[in-house]
Amino acid sequence: MKERFNRRICVAPMMGYTTPYARKLYRILSKETFLFTEMIASKSLINSKNKDLIIENDNHNPVALQVGGSDLYDLKQCSKIAYSYNYNEINLNVGCPSKAVQKGTFGACLMKDKVLVRECVESMQSDKIVTSIKCRIGLGKELNYDFFEEFIDEVLKSGIKIIYVHARNAILNGISPSQNRSVPPLDYNFVKKIKLKYPDVLFILNGGIDSLDKAKNLLNDYEGVMLGRLIQNNPFILKKIDNIFYNSTNTIKVNEELIFNYFNYIKPKIEKDSIFRLLSPLLQIFFGIPNSKLFKSKIHQFMKNRELKLIEDLLLKFIRENSLQLN
Ligand SMILES: Cc1cc2nc3c(=O)[nH]c(=O)nc-3n(C[C@H](O)[C@H](O)[C@H](O)COP(=O)(O)O)c2cc1C
């Protein structure tokens, strides 16, 4: 399988954020960035009657579908579904620390059972779609490189060639998922060290990369980086990615066309999904723009009555008035 894209810059899977609507916006802003869905539990993916709504891939490629699960048969099914929706990759979540996820025996707690993780990815693999995992560097409060290395040794016996590493431990008890993204310290050296052992495997670094400058510097030492909260807070920063990281000379503008394009995508879905999910990615347009309070409060008012046309008009007005700051 020869790929015509790379994973130098990836947007991290984020539940509640990297929805099909967000990916539509991301793709308008960057043609090259590698995207992810939010994590979808394998059983929900298989049994959902709304599959189209959850995992629609409207040419958002290159894009990976992330699943959570540990049932080998279910994961195999998920892999087939990902292929049928034209995903480039299926990724197993081995990093989420939430209690609900632990109860379903998936996410970070799987790092305790490296053989099971290997079996999971073996079950997901096929010659049709690339398989990968996203994991932490360990579990609990203590950092332990040997534990990480042994985990990776076992998983790589499956033959997979791509691992995304959120370079901090997961603490499974006593702290929340959001604290688990800041309390355990980052240690990028784990990723540097494992890469020396496995030069043919692509290790993508994730965790705490909070500016494009930082991403750029890290790319001197790592093959790819994955950005989470930076994009969650300000997806519009993606419009710089193709120029900075992919030598593109195209200028992406935040303009009326962008709004039309986005609304054309969400309009047919207004009866099928919540207006908040449909609009929230685009509403980050106000990030860092002074005096946008009035626009925001009007939009929230219109959202209550699901007045999509009025919201679109207001956003067009906002864009005309703030074109300089937005571009
Ligand atoms: C709101 C939110 C939801 C997340 N959901 C997922 C998820 O579904 N799957 C996953 O592997 N990681 C999830 N993460 C973790 C991110 O993918 C990423 O590993 C983490 O935020 C660290 O990267 P950052 O410091 O660049 O934000 C989530 C993070 C956030 C902020």
mmCIF file of C-alpha atoms and ligand atoms in Angstrom:
data_model
loop_
_atom_site.group_PDB
_atom_site.id
_atom_site.type_symbol
_atom_site.label_atom_id
_atom_site.label_comp_id
_atom_site.label_asym_id
_atom_site.label_seq_id
_atom_site.Cartn_x
_atom_site.Cartn_y
_atom_site.Cartn_z
ATOM 1 C CA MET A 1 0.000 0.000 0.000
ATOM 2 C CA LYS A 2 1.787 3.141 -1.181
ATOM 3 C CA GLU A 3 0.566 6.254 0.595
ATOM 4 C CA ARG A 4 0.564 9.694 -1.006
ATOM 5 C CA PHE A 5 0.513 11.509 2.306
ATOM 6 C CA ASN A 6 2.517 11.537 5.495
ATOM 7 C CA ARG A 7 1.894 11.981 9.191
ATOM 8 C CA ARG A 8 4.275 14.857 9.961
ATOM 9 C CA ILE A 9 1.351 16.791 11.446
ATOM 10 C CA CYS A 10 -1.619 14.921 12.886
ATOM 11 C CA VAL A 11 -4.682 16.213 14.704
ATOM 12 C CA ALA A 12 -5.273 14.033 17.769
ATOM 13 C CA PRO A 13 -8.472 12.063 18.270
ATOM 14 C CA MET A 14 -10.648 14.038 20.695
ATOM 15 C CA MET A 15 -14.019 12.803 21.906
ATOM 16 C CA GLY A 16 -16.707 15.372 21.412
ATOM 17 C CA TYR A 17 -14.411 17.446 19.184
ATOM 18 C CA THR A 18 -12.991 15.625 16.188
ATOM 19 C CA THR A 19 -16.471 14.968 14.802
ATOM 20 C CA PRO A 20 -17.175 14.721 11.057
ATOM 21 C CA TYR A 21 -18.064 18.443 11.197
ATOM 22 C CA ALA A 22 -14.759 19.397 12.774
ATOM 23 C CA ARG A 23 -12.921 17.283 10.222
ATOM 24 C CA LYS A 24 -14.773 19.079 7.449
ATOM 25 C CA LEU A 25 -13.477 22.398 8.822
ATOM 26 C CA TYR A 26 -9.956 21.038 9.363
ATOM 27 C CA ARG A 27 -9.853 19.794 5.798
ATOM 28 C CA ILE A 28 -10.933 23.151 4.399
ATOM 29 C CA LEU A 29 -8.076 24.727 6.338
ATOM 30 C CA SER A 30 -5.378 22.167 5.566
ATOM 31 C CA LYS A 31 -5.176 19.695 2.705
ATOM 32 C CA GLU A 32 -2.225 17.808 4.165
ATOM 33 C CA THR A 33 -2.736 17.368 7.913
ATOM 34 C CA PHE A 34 -3.463 13.789 8.948
ATOM 35 C CA LEU A 35 -6.813 13.630 10.768
ATOM 36 C CA PHE A 36 -8.461 11.356 13.303
ATOM 37 C CA THR A 37 -12.031 10.632 14.305
ATOM 38 C CA GLU A 38 -12.969 10.753 17.961
ATOM 39 C CA MET A 39 -12.715 7.383 19.696
ATOM 40 C CA ILE A 40 -15.694 5.179 18.952
ATOM 41 C CA ALA A 41 -16.362 2.098 21.061
ATOM 42 C CA SER A 42 -16.227 -0.996 18.882
ATOM 43 C CA LYS A 43 -19.689 -2.173 19.919
ATOM 44 C CA SER A 44 -21.250 1.223 19.170
ATOM 45 C CA LEU A 45 -19.593 1.245 15.797
ATOM 46 C CA ILE A 46 -20.866 -2.216 14.922
ATOM 47 C CA ASN A 47 -24.388 -1.841 16.289
ATOM 48 C CA SER A 48 -25.121 1.809 15.603
ATOM 49 C CA LYS A 49 -28.065 2.584 13.366
ATOM 50 C CA ASN A 50 -26.539 6.031 12.850
ATOM 51 C CA LYS A 51 -23.195 4.813 11.551
ATOM 52 C CA ASP A 52 -23.245 7.344 8.736
ATOM 53 C CA LEU A 53 -23.616 10.168 11.185
ATOM 54 C CA ILE A 54 -20.866 9.012 13.542
ATOM 55 C CA ILE A 55 -18.158 8.075 11.086
ATOM 56 C CA GLU A 56 -19.063 9.802 7.861
ATOM 57 C CA ASN A 57 -15.949 10.404 5.826
ATOM 58 C CA ASP A 58 -16.746 13.083 3.297
ATOM 59 C CA ASN A 59 -13.351 12.866 1.588
ATOM 60 C CA HIS A 60 -11.648 13.954 4.794
ATOM 61 C CA ASN A 61 -8.635 11.813 3.854
ATOM 62 C CA PRO A 62 -5.988 11.260 4.943
ATOM 63 C CA VAL A 63 -7.862 10.204 8.057
ATOM 64 C CA ALA A 64 -7.782 7.434 10.663
ATOM 65 C CA LEU A 65 -10.727 5.958 12.481
ATOM 66 C CA GLN A 66 -9.986 5.363 16.156
ATOM 67 C CA VAL A 67 -11.745 2.562 17.992
ATOM 68 C CA GLY A 68 -11.879 1.497 21.605
ATOM 69 C CA GLY A 69 -12.304 -2.146 22.410
ATOM 70 C CA SER A 70 -10.573 -5.424 23.130
ATOM 71 C CA ASP A 71 -12.881 -8.033 21.653
ATOM 72 C CA LEU A 72 -10.938 -9.549 18.784
ATOM 73 C CA TYR A 73 -13.957 -10.368 16.657
ATOM 74 C CA ASP A 74 -15.497 -6.907 17.127
ATOM 75 C CA LEU A 75 -12.215 -5.205 16.265
ATOM 76 C CA LYS A 76 -11.968 -7.195 13.067
ATOM 77 C CA GLN A 77 -15.466 -6.010 12.135
ATOM 78 C CA CYS A 78 -14.469 -2.408 12.909
ATOM 79 C CA SER A 79 -11.518 -2.682 10.623
ATOM 80 C CA LYS A 80 -13.804 -3.787 7.786
ATOM 81 C CA ILE A 81 -16.174 -0.909 8.496
ATOM 82 C CA ALA A 82 -13.272 1.592 8.468
ATOM 83 C CA TYR A 83 -12.211 0.268 5.077
ATOM 84 C CA SER A 84 -15.744 0.449 3.720
ATOM 85 C CA TYR A 85 -15.940 4.129 4.741
ATOM 86 C CA ASN A 86 -12.687 4.827 2.925
ATOM 87 C CA TYR A 87 -10.545 5.473 6.003
ATOM 88 C CA ASN A 88 -6.797 5.274 5.481
ATOM 89 C CA GLU A 89 -6.103 3.748 8.858
ATOM 90 C CA ILE A 90 -7.711 2.049 11.832
ATOM 91 C CA ASN A 91 -6.242 2.968 15.205
ATOM 92 C CA LEU A 92 -6.703 1.220 18.544
ATOM 93 C CA ASN A 93 -7.021 3.451 21.606
ATOM 94 C CA VAL A 94 -4.597 2.263 24.291
ATOM 95 C CA GLY A 95 -4.385 5.622 26.061
ATOM 96 C CA CYS A 96 -7.742 6.695 27.438
ATOM 97 C CA PRO A 97 -7.779 6.481 31.258
ATOM 98 C CA SER A 98 -11.488 7.138 31.956
ATOM 99 C CA LYS A 99 -13.337 4.894 34.391
ATOM 100 C CA ALA A 100 -16.061 4.072 31.842
ATOM 101 C CA VAL A 101 -13.472 2.956 29.338
ATOM 102 C CA GLN A 102 -11.672 0.824 31.948
ATOM 103 C CA LYS A 103 -14.975 -0.858 32.745
ATOM 104 C CA GLY A 104 -15.313 -1.861 29.100
ATOM 105 C CA THR A 105 -11.702 -3.154 29.169
ATOM 106 C CA PHE A 106 -10.282 -0.760 26.663
ATOM 107 C CA GLY A 107 -8.137 2.341 26.542
ATOM 108 C CA ALA A 108 -5.017 2.786 28.678
ATOM 109 C CA CYS A 109 -5.721 -0.163 30.998
ATOM 110 C CA LEU A 110 -4.880 -2.434 28.054
ATOM 111 C CA MET A 111 -1.238 -1.497 28.573
ATOM 112 C CA LYS A 112 -1.338 -3.976 31.467
ATOM 113 C CA ASP A 113 -1.903 -6.768 28.971
ATOM 114 C CA LYS A 114 0.527 -6.336 26.104
ATOM 115 C CA VAL A 115 -0.260 -9.772 24.661
ATOM 116 C CA LEU A 116 -3.930 -8.858 24.370
ATOM 117 C CA VAL A 117 -2.994 -5.588 22.620
ATOM 118 C CA ARG A 118 -0.879 -7.543 20.147
ATOM 119 C CA GLU A 119 -3.783 -9.920 19.539
ATOM 120 C CA CYS A 120 -6.152 -6.981 19.057
ATOM 121 C CA VAL A 121 -4.009 -5.376 16.387
ATOM 122 C CA GLU A 122 -3.407 -8.721 14.720
ATOM 123 C CA SER A 123 -7.139 -9.125 14.481
ATOM 124 C CA MET A 124 -7.571 -5.623 13.025
ATOM 125 C CA GLN A 125 -4.843 -6.000 10.404
ATOM 126 C CA SER A 126 -5.612 -6.697 6.768
ATOM 127 C CA ASP A 127 -3.982 -5.929 3.468
ATOM 128 C CA LYS A 128 -6.696 -3.322 2.850
ATOM 129 C CA ILE A 129 -6.132 -0.856 5.661
ATOM 130 C CA VAL A 130 -3.213 0.309 7.793
ATOM 131 C CA THR A 131 -3.445 -0.549 11.493
ATOM 132 C CA SER A 132 -1.902 1.479 14.321
ATOM 133 C CA ILE A 133 -2.218 2.117 18.043
ATOM 134 C CA LYS A 134 -2.137 5.214 20.223
ATOM 135 C CA CYS A 135 -0.717 4.542 23.658
ATOM 136 C CA ARG A 136 0.902 6.159 26.711
ATOM 137 C CA ILE A 137 4.458 5.597 27.923
ATOM 138 C CA GLY A 138 3.335 3.685 30.983
ATOM 139 C CA LEU A 139 0.890 3.312 33.849
ATOM 140 C CA GLY A 140 0.851 4.738 37.366
ATOM 141 C CA LYS A 141 3.020 7.351 39.012
ATOM 142 C CA GLU A 142 6.453 5.899 38.321
ATOM 143 C CA LEU A 143 8.172 6.255 34.974
ATOM 144 C CA ASN A 144 9.595 2.946 33.800
ATOM 145 C CA TYR A 145 11.258 2.774 30.392
ATOM 146 C CA ASP A 146 11.647 -1.014 30.523
ATOM 147 C CA PHE A 147 7.883 -1.418 30.894
ATOM 148 C CA PHE A 148 7.339 0.779 27.840
ATOM 149 C CA GLU A 149 9.946 -1.019 25.770
ATOM 150 C CA GLU A 150 8.572 -4.460 26.634
ATOM 151 C CA PHE A 151 5.088 -3.278 25.717
ATOM 152 C CA ILE A 152 6.260 -1.980 22.343
ATOM 153 C CA ASP A 153 8.381 -5.133 21.725
ATOM 154 C CA GLU A 154 5.297 -7.291 22.106
ATOM 155 C CA VAL A 155 2.942 -5.100 20.061
ATOM 156 C CA LEU A 156 5.392 -4.832 17.187
ATOM 157 C CA LYS A 157 5.428 -8.612 16.828
ATOM 158 C CA SER A 158 2.065 -8.056 15.104
ATOM 159 C CA GLY A 159 3.858 -6.310 12.256
ATOM 160 C CA ILE A 160 2.258 -2.884 12.704
ATOM 161 C CA LYS A 161 4.473 0.001 11.694
ATOM 162 C CA ILE A 162 2.847 3.090 13.210
ATOM 163 C CA ILE A 163 2.559 4.023 16.882
ATOM 164 C CA TYR A 164 1.272 7.336 18.248
ATOM 165 C CA VAL A 165 2.643 7.974 21.718
ATOM 166 C CA HIS A 166 1.094 10.366 24.222
ATOM 167 C CA ALA A 167 4.373 10.735 26.059
ATOM 168 C CA ARG A 168 3.154 10.632 29.658
ATOM 169 C CA ASN A 169 1.892 7.842 31.904
ATOM 170 C CA ALA A 170 -1.800 7.230 32.469
ATOM 171 C CA ILE A 171 -2.877 7.127 36.103
ATOM 172 C CA LEU A 172 -5.888 4.873 36.274
ATOM 173 C CA ASN A 173 -7.108 5.768 39.769
ATOM 174 C CA GLY A 174 -7.670 8.978 41.663
ATOM 175 C CA ILE A 175 -7.429 11.548 38.857
ATOM 176 C CA SER A 176 -9.767 12.530 36.055
ATOM 177 C CA PRO A 177 -9.176 12.067 32.298
ATOM 178 C CA SER A 178 -8.486 15.771 31.976
ATOM 179 C CA GLN A 179 -5.929 15.714 34.835
ATOM 180 C CA ASN A 180 -4.426 12.726 33.068
ATOM 181 C CA ARG A 181 -3.517 15.122 30.275
ATOM 182 C CA SER A 182 -1.486 17.394 32.556
ATOM 183 C CA VAL A 183 -0.565 15.803 35.902
ATOM 184 C CA PRO A 184 1.690 12.903 34.850
ATOM 185 C CA PRO A 185 4.900 14.484 33.554
ATOM 186 C CA LEU A 186 5.799 14.344 29.868
ATOM 187 C CA ASP A 187 8.921 12.447 28.859
ATOM 188 C CA TYR A 188 9.627 12.727 25.134
ATOM 189 C CA ASN A 189 12.884 10.778 25.593
ATOM 190 C CA PHE A 190 10.937 7.517 25.790
ATOM 191 C CA VAL A 191 9.902 8.071 22.190
ATOM 192 C CA LYS A 192 13.375 9.083 21.080
ATOM 193 C CA LYS A 193 14.868 5.988 22.685
ATOM 194 C CA ILE A 194 12.380 3.471 21.307
ATOM 195 C CA LYS A 195 12.853 4.921 17.824
ATOM 196 C CA LEU A 196 16.557 4.059 18.036
ATOM 197 C CA LYS A 197 15.600 0.450 18.656
ATOM 198 C CA TYR A 198 12.993 0.380 15.870
ATOM 199 C CA PRO A 199 14.148 2.739 13.109
ATOM 200 C CA ASP A 200 11.637 1.277 10.623
ATOM 201 C CA VAL A 201 8.636 1.988 12.788
ATOM 202 C CA LEU A 202 6.942 5.375 12.613
ATOM 203 C CA PHE A 203 6.582 6.844 16.107
ATOM 204 C CA ILE A 204 4.447 9.987 16.255
ATOM 205 C CA LEU A 205 5.003 12.194 19.278
ATOM 206 C CA ASN A 206 2.004 13.548 21.179
ATOM 207 C CA GLY A 207 1.490 15.547 24.360
ATOM 208 C CA GLY A 208 1.986 19.177 25.318
ATOM 209 C CA ILE A 209 2.811 20.510 21.851
ATOM 210 C CA ASP A 210 1.150 23.856 22.323
ATOM 211 C CA SER A 211 2.459 25.950 19.435
ATOM 212 C CA LEU A 212 3.424 25.503 15.796
ATOM 213 C CA ASP A 213 6.939 26.715 16.652
ATOM 214 C CA LYS A 214 7.286 23.895 19.150
ATOM 215 C CA ALA A 215 5.991 21.426 16.562
ATOM 216 C CA LYS A 216 8.520 22.716 14.060
ATOM 217 C CA ASN A 217 11.420 22.331 16.478
ATOM 218 C CA LEU A 218 10.335 18.843 17.492
ATOM 219 C CA LEU A 219 10.205 17.777 13.867
ATOM 220 C CA ASN A 220 13.989 18.100 13.814
ATOM 221 C CA ASP A 221 14.096 15.095 16.143
ATOM 222 C CA TYR A 222 10.827 13.243 15.514
ATOM 223 C CA GLU A 223 9.186 12.109 12.286
ATOM 224 C CA GLY A 224 5.748 13.326 13.143
ATOM 225 C CA VAL A 225 3.827 15.181 15.819
ATOM 226 C CA MET A 226 0.228 14.991 16.941
ATOM 227 C CA LEU A 227 -1.577 18.112 18.135
ATOM 228 C CA GLY A 228 -4.581 17.928 20.445
ATOM 229 C CA ARG A 229 -5.626 20.876 22.571
ATOM 230 C CA LEU A 230 -3.829 23.381 20.374
ATOM 231 C CA ILE A 231 -6.318 22.524 17.616
ATOM 232 C CA GLN A 232 -9.237 22.046 19.982
ATOM 233 C CA ASN A 233 -8.840 25.658 21.133
ATOM 234 C CA ASN A 234 -7.976 27.196 17.813
ATOM 235 C CA PRO A 235 -8.666 25.002 14.779
ATOM 236 C CA PHE A 236 -8.050 27.994 12.514
ATOM 237 C CA ILE A 237 -4.329 27.702 13.157
ATOM 238 C CA LEU A 238 -4.526 24.766 10.714
ATOM 239 C CA LYS A 239 -4.569 27.208 7.814
ATOM 240 C CA LYS A 240 -0.840 27.754 8.331
ATOM 241 C CA ILE A 241 0.116 24.082 8.346
ATOM 242 C CA ASP A 242 0.392 23.402 4.613
ATOM 243 C CA ASN A 243 2.669 26.427 4.128
ATOM 244 C CA ILE A 244 4.896 25.823 7.127
ATOM 245 C CA PHE A 245 5.180 22.039 7.086
ATOM 246 C CA TYR A 246 4.384 20.926 3.546
ATOM 247 C CA ASN A 247 5.960 23.651 1.398
ATOM 248 C CA SER A 248 2.598 24.533 -0.086
ATOM 249 C CA THR A 249 2.295 27.937 -1.722
ATOM 250 C CA ASN A 250 -1.516 28.004 -1.507
ATOM 251 C CA THR A 251 -2.946 30.634 0.768
ATOM 252 C CA ILE A 252 -5.968 29.498 2.720
ATOM 253 C CA LYS A 253 -8.271 32.366 3.638
ATOM 254 C CA VAL A 254 -10.876 32.522 6.345
ATOM 255 C CA ASN A 255 -13.516 34.060 4.102
ATOM 256 C CA GLU A 256 -17.141 33.854 3.024
ATOM 257 C CA GLU A 257 -16.449 30.852 0.847
ATOM 258 C CA LEU A 258 -15.282 28.917 3.893
ATOM 259 C CA ILE A 259 -18.570 29.685 5.643
ATOM 260 C CA PHE A 260 -20.648 28.672 2.597
ATOM 261 C CA ASN A 261 -18.661 25.492 2.211
ATOM 262 C CA TYR A 262 -19.088 24.536 5.872
ATOM 263 C CA PHE A 263 -22.783 25.370 6.004
ATOM 264 C CA ASN A 264 -23.487 23.418 2.814
ATOM 265 C CA TYR A 265 -22.053 20.414 4.611
ATOM 266 C CA ILE A 266 -23.988 20.793 7.852
ATOM 267 C CA LYS A 267 -27.359 21.986 6.505
ATOM 268 C CA PRO A 268 -28.646 18.555 5.448
ATOM 269 C CA LYS A 269 -27.790 17.262 8.920
ATOM 270 C CA ILE A 270 -29.765 19.758 10.975
ATOM 271 C CA GLU A 271 -32.563 17.272 11.732
ATOM 272 C CA LYS A 272 -30.157 14.453 12.488
ATOM 273 C CA ASP A 273 -27.591 15.816 14.936
ATOM 274 C CA SER A 274 -27.428 18.400 17.703
ATOM 275 C CA ILE A 275 -26.919 21.971 16.596
ATOM 276 C CA PHE A 276 -24.096 22.265 19.113
ATOM 277 C CA ARG A 277 -22.174 19.386 17.530
ATOM 278 C CA LEU A 278 -22.828 20.812 14.083
ATOM 279 C CA LEU A 279 -21.603 24.297 14.876
ATOM 280 C CA SER A 280 -19.098 24.084 17.721
ATOM 281 C CA PRO A 281 -15.985 23.575 15.540
ATOM 282 C CA LEU A 282 -16.757 26.690 13.497
ATOM 283 C CA LEU A 283 -17.556 28.781 16.571
ATOM 284 C CA GLN A 284 -13.906 28.601 17.598
ATOM 285 C CA ILE A 285 -13.548 31.312 14.943
ATOM 286 C CA PHE A 286 -13.984 33.802 17.792
ATOM 287 C CA PHE A 287 -10.825 32.523 19.515
ATOM 288 C CA GLY A 288 -8.541 35.460 20.251
ATOM 289 C CA ILE A 289 -10.649 38.014 18.344
ATOM 290 C CA PRO A 290 -11.424 41.002 20.557
ATOM 291 C CA ASN A 291 -14.966 42.387 20.860
ATOM 292 C CA SER A 292 -16.668 39.260 19.582
ATOM 293 C CA LYS A 293 -18.857 38.885 22.675
ATOM 294 C CA LEU A 294 -21.965 40.345 21.051
ATOM 295 C CA PHE A 295 -21.662 38.033 18.032
ATOM 296 C CA LYS A 296 -21.229 35.044 20.335
ATOM 297 C CA SER A 297 -24.227 35.798 22.490
ATOM 298 C CA LYS A 298 -26.460 36.386 19.439
ATOM 299 C CA ILE A 299 -25.338 33.113 17.928
ATOM 300 C CA HIS A 300 -26.108 31.220 21.110
ATOM 301 C CA GLN A 301 -29.540 32.777 21.122
ATOM 302 C CA PHE A 302 -30.144 31.685 17.501
ATOM 303 C CA MET A 303 -28.838 28.210 18.325
ATOM 304 C CA LYS A 304 -31.593 27.729 20.894
ATOM 305 C CA ASN A 305 -34.154 28.135 18.119
ATOM 306 C CA ARG A 306 -32.045 26.235 15.577
ATOM 307 C CA GLU A 307 -32.019 29.242 13.246
ATOM 308 C CA LEU A 308 -29.244 28.100 10.967
ATOM 309 C CA LYS A 309 -29.783 30.757 8.292
ATOM 310 C CA LEU A 310 -29.525 33.612 10.815
ATOM 311 C CA ILE A 311 -26.359 32.067 12.248
ATOM 312 C CA GLU A 312 -24.820 31.757 8.816
ATOM 313 C CA ASP A 313 -25.625 35.417 8.028
ATOM 314 C CA LEU A 314 -24.165 36.565 11.323
ATOM 315 C CA LEU A 315 -20.963 34.617 10.760
ATOM 316 C CA LEU A 316 -20.660 36.095 7.270
ATOM 317 C CA LYS A 317 -20.980 39.561 8.799
ATOM 318 C CA PHE A 318 -18.366 38.696 11.420
ATOM 319 C CA ILE A 319 -15.970 37.516 8.760
ATOM 320 C CA ARG A 320 -16.422 40.674 6.671
ATOM 321 C CA GLU A 321 -15.810 42.869 9.703
ATOM 322 C CA ASN A 322 -12.807 40.940 11.016
ATOM 323 C CA SER A 323 -11.114 39.800 7.857
ATOM 324 C CA LEU A 324 -7.824 41.411 8.814
ATOM 325 C CA GLN A 325 -7.490 39.752 12.204
ATOM 326 C CA LEU A 326 -8.686 36.409 10.859
ATOM 327 C CA ASN A 327 -6.172 36.285 8.051
HETATM 328 C C1 LIG B 1 -11.425 16.814 24.817
HETATM 329 C C2 LIG B 1 -10.440 15.722 24.574
HETATM 330 C C3 LIG B 1 -10.896 14.485 24.146
HETATM 331 C C4 LIG B 1 -9.978 13.453 23.902
HETATM 332 N N1 LIG B 1 -10.430 12.276 23.374
HETATM 333 C C5 LIG B 1 -9.528 11.326 22.990
HETATM 334 C C6 LIG B 1 -9.934 10.179 22.259
HETATM 335 O O1 LIG B 1 -11.104 10.015 21.893
HETATM 336 N N2 LIG B 1 -8.966 9.272 21.941
HETATM 337 C C7 LIG B 1 -7.654 9.435 22.276
HETATM 338 O O2 LIG B 1 -6.810 8.594 21.952
HETATM 339 N N3 LIG B 1 -7.255 10.527 22.949
HETATM 340 C C8 LIG B 1 -8.150 11.474 23.295
HETATM 341 N N4 LIG B 1 -7.715 12.622 23.878
HETATM 342 C C9 LIG B 1 -6.281 12.804 24.133
HETATM 343 C C10 LIG B 1 -5.628 13.490 22.926
HETATM 344 O O3 LIG B 1 -5.726 12.683 21.774
HETATM 345 C C11 LIG B 1 -4.147 13.788 23.210
HETATM 346 O O4 LIG B 1 -3.473 12.554 23.409
HETATM 347 C C12 LIG B 1 -3.959 14.649 24.446
HETATM 348 O O5 LIG B 1 -4.842 15.753 24.457
HETATM 349 C C13 LIG B 1 -2.500 15.157 24.528
HETATM 350 O O6 LIG B 1 -2.195 15.971 23.428
HETATM 351 P P1 LIG B 1 -2.162 17.587 23.552
HETATM 352 O O7 LIG B 1 -1.270 17.913 24.715
HETATM 353 O O8 LIG B 1 -1.627 18.049 22.242
HETATM 354 O O9 LIG B 1 -3.571 18.041 23.824
HETATM 355 C C14 LIG B 1 -8.607 13.657 24.138
HETATM 356 C C15 LIG B 1 -8.159 14.907 24.553
HETATM 357 C C16 LIG B 1 -9.060 15.938 24.758
HETATM 358 C C17 LIG B 1 -8.558 17.305 25.183
#
